Coordinates of C-alpha atoms in Angstrom, one line a residue:
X1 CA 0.0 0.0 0.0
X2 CA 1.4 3.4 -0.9
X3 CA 1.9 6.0 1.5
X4 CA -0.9 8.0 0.2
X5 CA -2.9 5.2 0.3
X6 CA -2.1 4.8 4.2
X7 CA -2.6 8.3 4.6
X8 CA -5.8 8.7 3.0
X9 CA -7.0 5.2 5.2
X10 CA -5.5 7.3 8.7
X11 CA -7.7 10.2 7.7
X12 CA -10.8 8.6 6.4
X13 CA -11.0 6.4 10.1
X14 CA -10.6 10.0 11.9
X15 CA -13.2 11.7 12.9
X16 CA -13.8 14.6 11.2
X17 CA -13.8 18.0 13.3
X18 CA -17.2 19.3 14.1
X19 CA -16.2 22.4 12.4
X20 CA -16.0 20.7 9.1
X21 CA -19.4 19.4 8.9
X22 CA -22.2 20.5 7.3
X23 CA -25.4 19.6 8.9
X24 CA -28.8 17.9 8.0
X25 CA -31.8 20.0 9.4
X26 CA -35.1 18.1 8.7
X27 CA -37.6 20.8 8.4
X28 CA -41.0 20.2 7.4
X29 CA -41.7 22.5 4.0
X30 CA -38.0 23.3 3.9
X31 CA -36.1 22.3 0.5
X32 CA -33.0 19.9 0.9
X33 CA -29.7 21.6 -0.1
X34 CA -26.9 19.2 -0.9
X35 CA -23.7 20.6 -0.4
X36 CA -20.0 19.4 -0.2
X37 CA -16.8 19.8 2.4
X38 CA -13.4 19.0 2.5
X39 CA -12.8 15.2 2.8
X40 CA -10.2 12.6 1.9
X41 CA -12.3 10.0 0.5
X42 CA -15.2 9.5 -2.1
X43 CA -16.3 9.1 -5.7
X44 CA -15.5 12.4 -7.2
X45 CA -12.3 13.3 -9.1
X46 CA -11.2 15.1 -5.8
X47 CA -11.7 14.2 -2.4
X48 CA -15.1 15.7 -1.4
X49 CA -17.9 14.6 1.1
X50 CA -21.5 15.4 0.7
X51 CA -23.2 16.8 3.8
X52 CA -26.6 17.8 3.5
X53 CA -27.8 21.3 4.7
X54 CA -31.2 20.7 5.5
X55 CA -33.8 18.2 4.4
X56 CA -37.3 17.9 3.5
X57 CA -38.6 14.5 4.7
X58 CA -42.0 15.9 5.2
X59 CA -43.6 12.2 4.8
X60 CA -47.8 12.0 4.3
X61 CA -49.5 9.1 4.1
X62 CA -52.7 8.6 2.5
X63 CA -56.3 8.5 4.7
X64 CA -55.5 5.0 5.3
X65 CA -52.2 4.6 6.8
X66 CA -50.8 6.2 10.0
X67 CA -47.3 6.3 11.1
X68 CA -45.1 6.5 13.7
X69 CA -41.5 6.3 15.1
X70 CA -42.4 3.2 17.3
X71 CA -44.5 0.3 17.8
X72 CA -48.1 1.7 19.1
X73 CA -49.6 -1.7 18.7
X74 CA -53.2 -0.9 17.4
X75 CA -53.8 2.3 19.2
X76 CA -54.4 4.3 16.4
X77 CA -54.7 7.6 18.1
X78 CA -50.7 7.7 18.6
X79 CA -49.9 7.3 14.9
X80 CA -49.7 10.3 12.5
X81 CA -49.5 11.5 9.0
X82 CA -46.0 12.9 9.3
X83 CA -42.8 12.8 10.2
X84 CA -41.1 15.7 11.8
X85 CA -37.4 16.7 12.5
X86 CA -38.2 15.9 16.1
X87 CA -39.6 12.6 16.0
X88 CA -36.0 11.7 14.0
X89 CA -33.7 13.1 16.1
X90 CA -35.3 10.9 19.4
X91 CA -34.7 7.8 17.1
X92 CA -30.9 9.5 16.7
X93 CA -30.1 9.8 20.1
X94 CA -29.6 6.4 20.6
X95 CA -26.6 6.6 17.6
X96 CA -25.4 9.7 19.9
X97 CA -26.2 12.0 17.1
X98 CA -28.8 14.2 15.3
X99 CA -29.5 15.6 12.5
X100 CA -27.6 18.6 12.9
X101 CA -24.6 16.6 13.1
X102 CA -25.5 14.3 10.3
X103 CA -23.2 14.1 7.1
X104 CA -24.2 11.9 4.0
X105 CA -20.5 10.1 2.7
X106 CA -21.1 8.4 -1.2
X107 CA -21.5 5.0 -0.4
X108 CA -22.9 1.8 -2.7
X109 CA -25.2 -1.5 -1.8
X110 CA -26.3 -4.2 -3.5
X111 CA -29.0 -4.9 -0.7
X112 CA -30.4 -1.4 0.5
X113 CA -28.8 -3.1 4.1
X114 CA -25.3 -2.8 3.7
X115 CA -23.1 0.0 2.7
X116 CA -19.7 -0.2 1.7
X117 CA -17.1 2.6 0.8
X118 CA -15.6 2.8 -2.7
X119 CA -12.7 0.7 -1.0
X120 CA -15.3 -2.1 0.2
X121 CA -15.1 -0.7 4.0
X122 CA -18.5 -1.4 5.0
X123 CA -19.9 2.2 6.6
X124 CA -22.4 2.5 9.6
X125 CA -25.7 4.4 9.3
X126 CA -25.8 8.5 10.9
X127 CA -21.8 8.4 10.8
X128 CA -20.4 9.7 8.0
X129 CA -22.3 7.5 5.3
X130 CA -25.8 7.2 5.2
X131 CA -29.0 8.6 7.1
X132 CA -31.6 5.9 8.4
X133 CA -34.2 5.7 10.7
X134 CA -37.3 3.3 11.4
X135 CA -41.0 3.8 11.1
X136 CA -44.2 1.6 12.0
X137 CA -46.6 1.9 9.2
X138 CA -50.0 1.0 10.3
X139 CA -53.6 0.6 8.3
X140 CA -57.3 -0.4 9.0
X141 CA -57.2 -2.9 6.0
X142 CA -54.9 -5.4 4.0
X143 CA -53.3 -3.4 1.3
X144 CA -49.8 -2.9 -0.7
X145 CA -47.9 0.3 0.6
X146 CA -47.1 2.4 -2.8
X147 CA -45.2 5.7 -3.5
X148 CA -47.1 8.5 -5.2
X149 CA -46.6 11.3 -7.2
X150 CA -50.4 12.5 -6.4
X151 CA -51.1 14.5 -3.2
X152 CA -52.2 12.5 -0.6
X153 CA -55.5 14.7 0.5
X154 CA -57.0 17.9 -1.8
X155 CA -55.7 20.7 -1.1
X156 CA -51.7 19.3 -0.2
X157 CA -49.0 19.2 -2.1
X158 CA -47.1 16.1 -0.6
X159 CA -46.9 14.0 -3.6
X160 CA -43.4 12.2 -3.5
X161 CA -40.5 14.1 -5.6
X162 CA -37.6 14.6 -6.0
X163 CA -36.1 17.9 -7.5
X164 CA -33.3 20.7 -7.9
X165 CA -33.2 24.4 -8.6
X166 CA -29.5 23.5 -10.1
X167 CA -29.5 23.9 -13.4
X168 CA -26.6 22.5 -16.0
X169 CA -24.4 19.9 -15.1
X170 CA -25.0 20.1 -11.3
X171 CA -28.7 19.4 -11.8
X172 CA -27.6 15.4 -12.2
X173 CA -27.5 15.3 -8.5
X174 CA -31.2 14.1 -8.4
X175 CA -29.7 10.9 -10.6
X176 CA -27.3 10.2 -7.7
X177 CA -30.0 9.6 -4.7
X178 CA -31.4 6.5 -3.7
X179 CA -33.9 6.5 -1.4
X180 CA -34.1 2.4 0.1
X181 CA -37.7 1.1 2.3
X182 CA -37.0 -2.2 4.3
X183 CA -39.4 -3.7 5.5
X184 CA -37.5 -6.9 6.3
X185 CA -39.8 -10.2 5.1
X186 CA -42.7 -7.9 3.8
X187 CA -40.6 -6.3 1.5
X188 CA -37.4 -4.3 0.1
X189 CA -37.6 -1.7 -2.5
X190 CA -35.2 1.1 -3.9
X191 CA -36.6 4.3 -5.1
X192 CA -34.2 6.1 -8.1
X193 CA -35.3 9.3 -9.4
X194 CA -34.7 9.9 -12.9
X195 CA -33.6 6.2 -13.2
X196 CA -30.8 5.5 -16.0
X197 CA -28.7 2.6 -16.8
X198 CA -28.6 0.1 -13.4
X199 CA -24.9 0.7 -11.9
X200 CA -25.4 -2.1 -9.2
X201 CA -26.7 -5.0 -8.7
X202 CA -29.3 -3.6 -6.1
X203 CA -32.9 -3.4 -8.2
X204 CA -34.4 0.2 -8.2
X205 CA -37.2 1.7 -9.8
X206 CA -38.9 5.1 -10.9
X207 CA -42.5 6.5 -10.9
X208 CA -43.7 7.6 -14.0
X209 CA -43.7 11.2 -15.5
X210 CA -47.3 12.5 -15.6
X211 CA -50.1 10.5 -14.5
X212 CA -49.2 8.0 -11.3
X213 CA -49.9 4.3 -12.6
X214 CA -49.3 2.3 -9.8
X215 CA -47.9 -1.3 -10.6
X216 CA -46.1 -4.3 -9.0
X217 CA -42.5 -2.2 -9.3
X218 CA -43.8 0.7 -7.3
X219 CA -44.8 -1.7 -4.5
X220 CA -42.8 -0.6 -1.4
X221 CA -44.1 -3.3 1.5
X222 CA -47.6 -4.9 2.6
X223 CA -49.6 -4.3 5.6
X224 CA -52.0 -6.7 7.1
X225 CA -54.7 -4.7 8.7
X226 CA -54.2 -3.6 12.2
X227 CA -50.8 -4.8 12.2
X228 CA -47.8 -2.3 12.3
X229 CA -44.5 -3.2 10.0
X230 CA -41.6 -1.4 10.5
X231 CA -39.9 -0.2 7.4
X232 CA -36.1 0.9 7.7
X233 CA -35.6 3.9 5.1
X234 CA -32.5 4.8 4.1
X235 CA -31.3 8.1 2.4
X236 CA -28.0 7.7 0.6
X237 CA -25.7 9.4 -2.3
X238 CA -25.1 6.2 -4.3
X239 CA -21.3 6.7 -5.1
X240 CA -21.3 3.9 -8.2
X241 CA -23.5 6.6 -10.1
X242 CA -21.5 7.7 -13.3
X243 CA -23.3 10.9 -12.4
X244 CA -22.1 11.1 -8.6
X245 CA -18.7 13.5 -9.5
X246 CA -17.1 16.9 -9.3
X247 CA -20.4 18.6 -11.3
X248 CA -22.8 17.8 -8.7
X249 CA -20.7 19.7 -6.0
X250 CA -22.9 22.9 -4.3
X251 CA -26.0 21.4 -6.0
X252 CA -29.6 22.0 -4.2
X253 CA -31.7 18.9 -3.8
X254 CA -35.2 18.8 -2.6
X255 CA -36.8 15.3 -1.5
X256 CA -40.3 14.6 -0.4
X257 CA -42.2 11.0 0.4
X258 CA -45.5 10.8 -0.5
X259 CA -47.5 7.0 0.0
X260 CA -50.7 5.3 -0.8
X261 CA -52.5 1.9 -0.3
X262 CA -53.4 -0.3 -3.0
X263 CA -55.7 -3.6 -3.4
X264 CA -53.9 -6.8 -4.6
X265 CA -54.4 -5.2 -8.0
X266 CA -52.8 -1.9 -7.5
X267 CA -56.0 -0.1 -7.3
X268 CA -55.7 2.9 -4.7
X269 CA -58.1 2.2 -1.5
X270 CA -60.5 4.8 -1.5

């Protein structure tokens, strides 16, 4: 191993000075800006890190499904619609962090479970890699969890997207974001936004421009009624992206969850 090499391992195993970071704020209605700082270690042509500045995981759920950060059981009255900044950072606490201290490093899966470095160091979630954190989805009937493009409820605009205000090259950083839901034996599914060419073997798909159709590939997980399933979701820069480089430095990123129910045939519960 050269010395660089050696030097570049010393650094990347350091922890990286708290005035280095750049944080992740969730805010409800507040866009996601992806930015970069200094590192030693990553996908671009130079060493960079992505941090993201704040994050938009306002999450709505359609009239049928409630969720929450922990297992209520089937008392429905403690399960919401959304997801707040707060809610997150009490699941954090028990990795010592927040999101304030939060900082997303390129990683790459073949799973949506475990993350590996470019070097095949496999990388922990909330440090330095990845951001994930658990939900319990809950509904009062049998029915395939989707995401949607469509608002959830009239009037709302909570219809899952994700966007930039970039424009040129550094608008490609919407290509580079997977969003993963785990939902252990009731499913595993990989959301890619503007999917392209597959770069790993971990299967992804997209929701269609226009009109939402929903089908078997935009199946998330299945709920039994009354019983709540946990889904893992995992936010990540997917470093094997031919588009994760140098042009997608200082890019703004905005990403918002929206999900429905659908019968065995993908028809929306109503």
């Amino acid at each position: 191993m050269s010395f660089f090499s050696r030097a570049v391992d010393k650094m990347v195993n350091e922890k990286v000075p708290q005035k280095k970071r750049k944080r992740v704020i969730v805010l409800v209605s507040i866009l996601t800006l992806l930015s970069m700082v200094t590192s030693t270690y990553a996908w671009f042509k130079v060493n960079t890190f992505s941090g993201v500045d704040s994050l938009d995981l306002h999450i709505s759920v359609s009239a049928q499904l409630k969720v929450a950060m922990e297992d209520y059981g089937t008392d429905l009255d403690r399960y919401t619609k959304v997801i707040t900044n707060e809610m997150i950072n009490s699941y954090l606490a028990r990795d010592n962090t927040n999101l304030e201290e939060i900082v997303l490093d390129p990683v790459t899966s073949n799973d949506c479970r475990i993350f590996r470095s470019q070097r095949g160091a496999e990388r922990q979630p909330n440090k330095r890699s990845y951001l994930e954190f658990e939900c319990f989805f809950i509904a009062t009937e049998d029915m395939w969890v989707h995401l949607t493009t469509e608002s959830t409820d009239d009037g709302m605009d909570d219809g899952t997207r994700v966007s930039t205000d970039s424009t040129g090259p550094k608008a490609d950083v919407v290509n580079c974001t997977r969003v993963g839901f785990d939902a252990g034996d009731n499913g595993v599914a990989t959301y890619e936004p503007n999917k392209g060419a597959q770069v790993t073997s971990l299967s992804t798909f997209d929701l269609p421009s226009g009109t939402m159709q929903y089908t078997n590939s935009t199946r998330l997980f299945h709920l039994n009624a009354m019983e709540p399933t946990k889904a893992t979701i995992r936010l990540w820069i997917e470093g094997e992206d031919p588009q994760c480089d140098d042009d997608v430095q200082d890019a703004q990123l905005s990403v918002q969850l929206g999900f429905i129910g659908c019968d065995e045939n993908n028809v929306p519960i109503s």
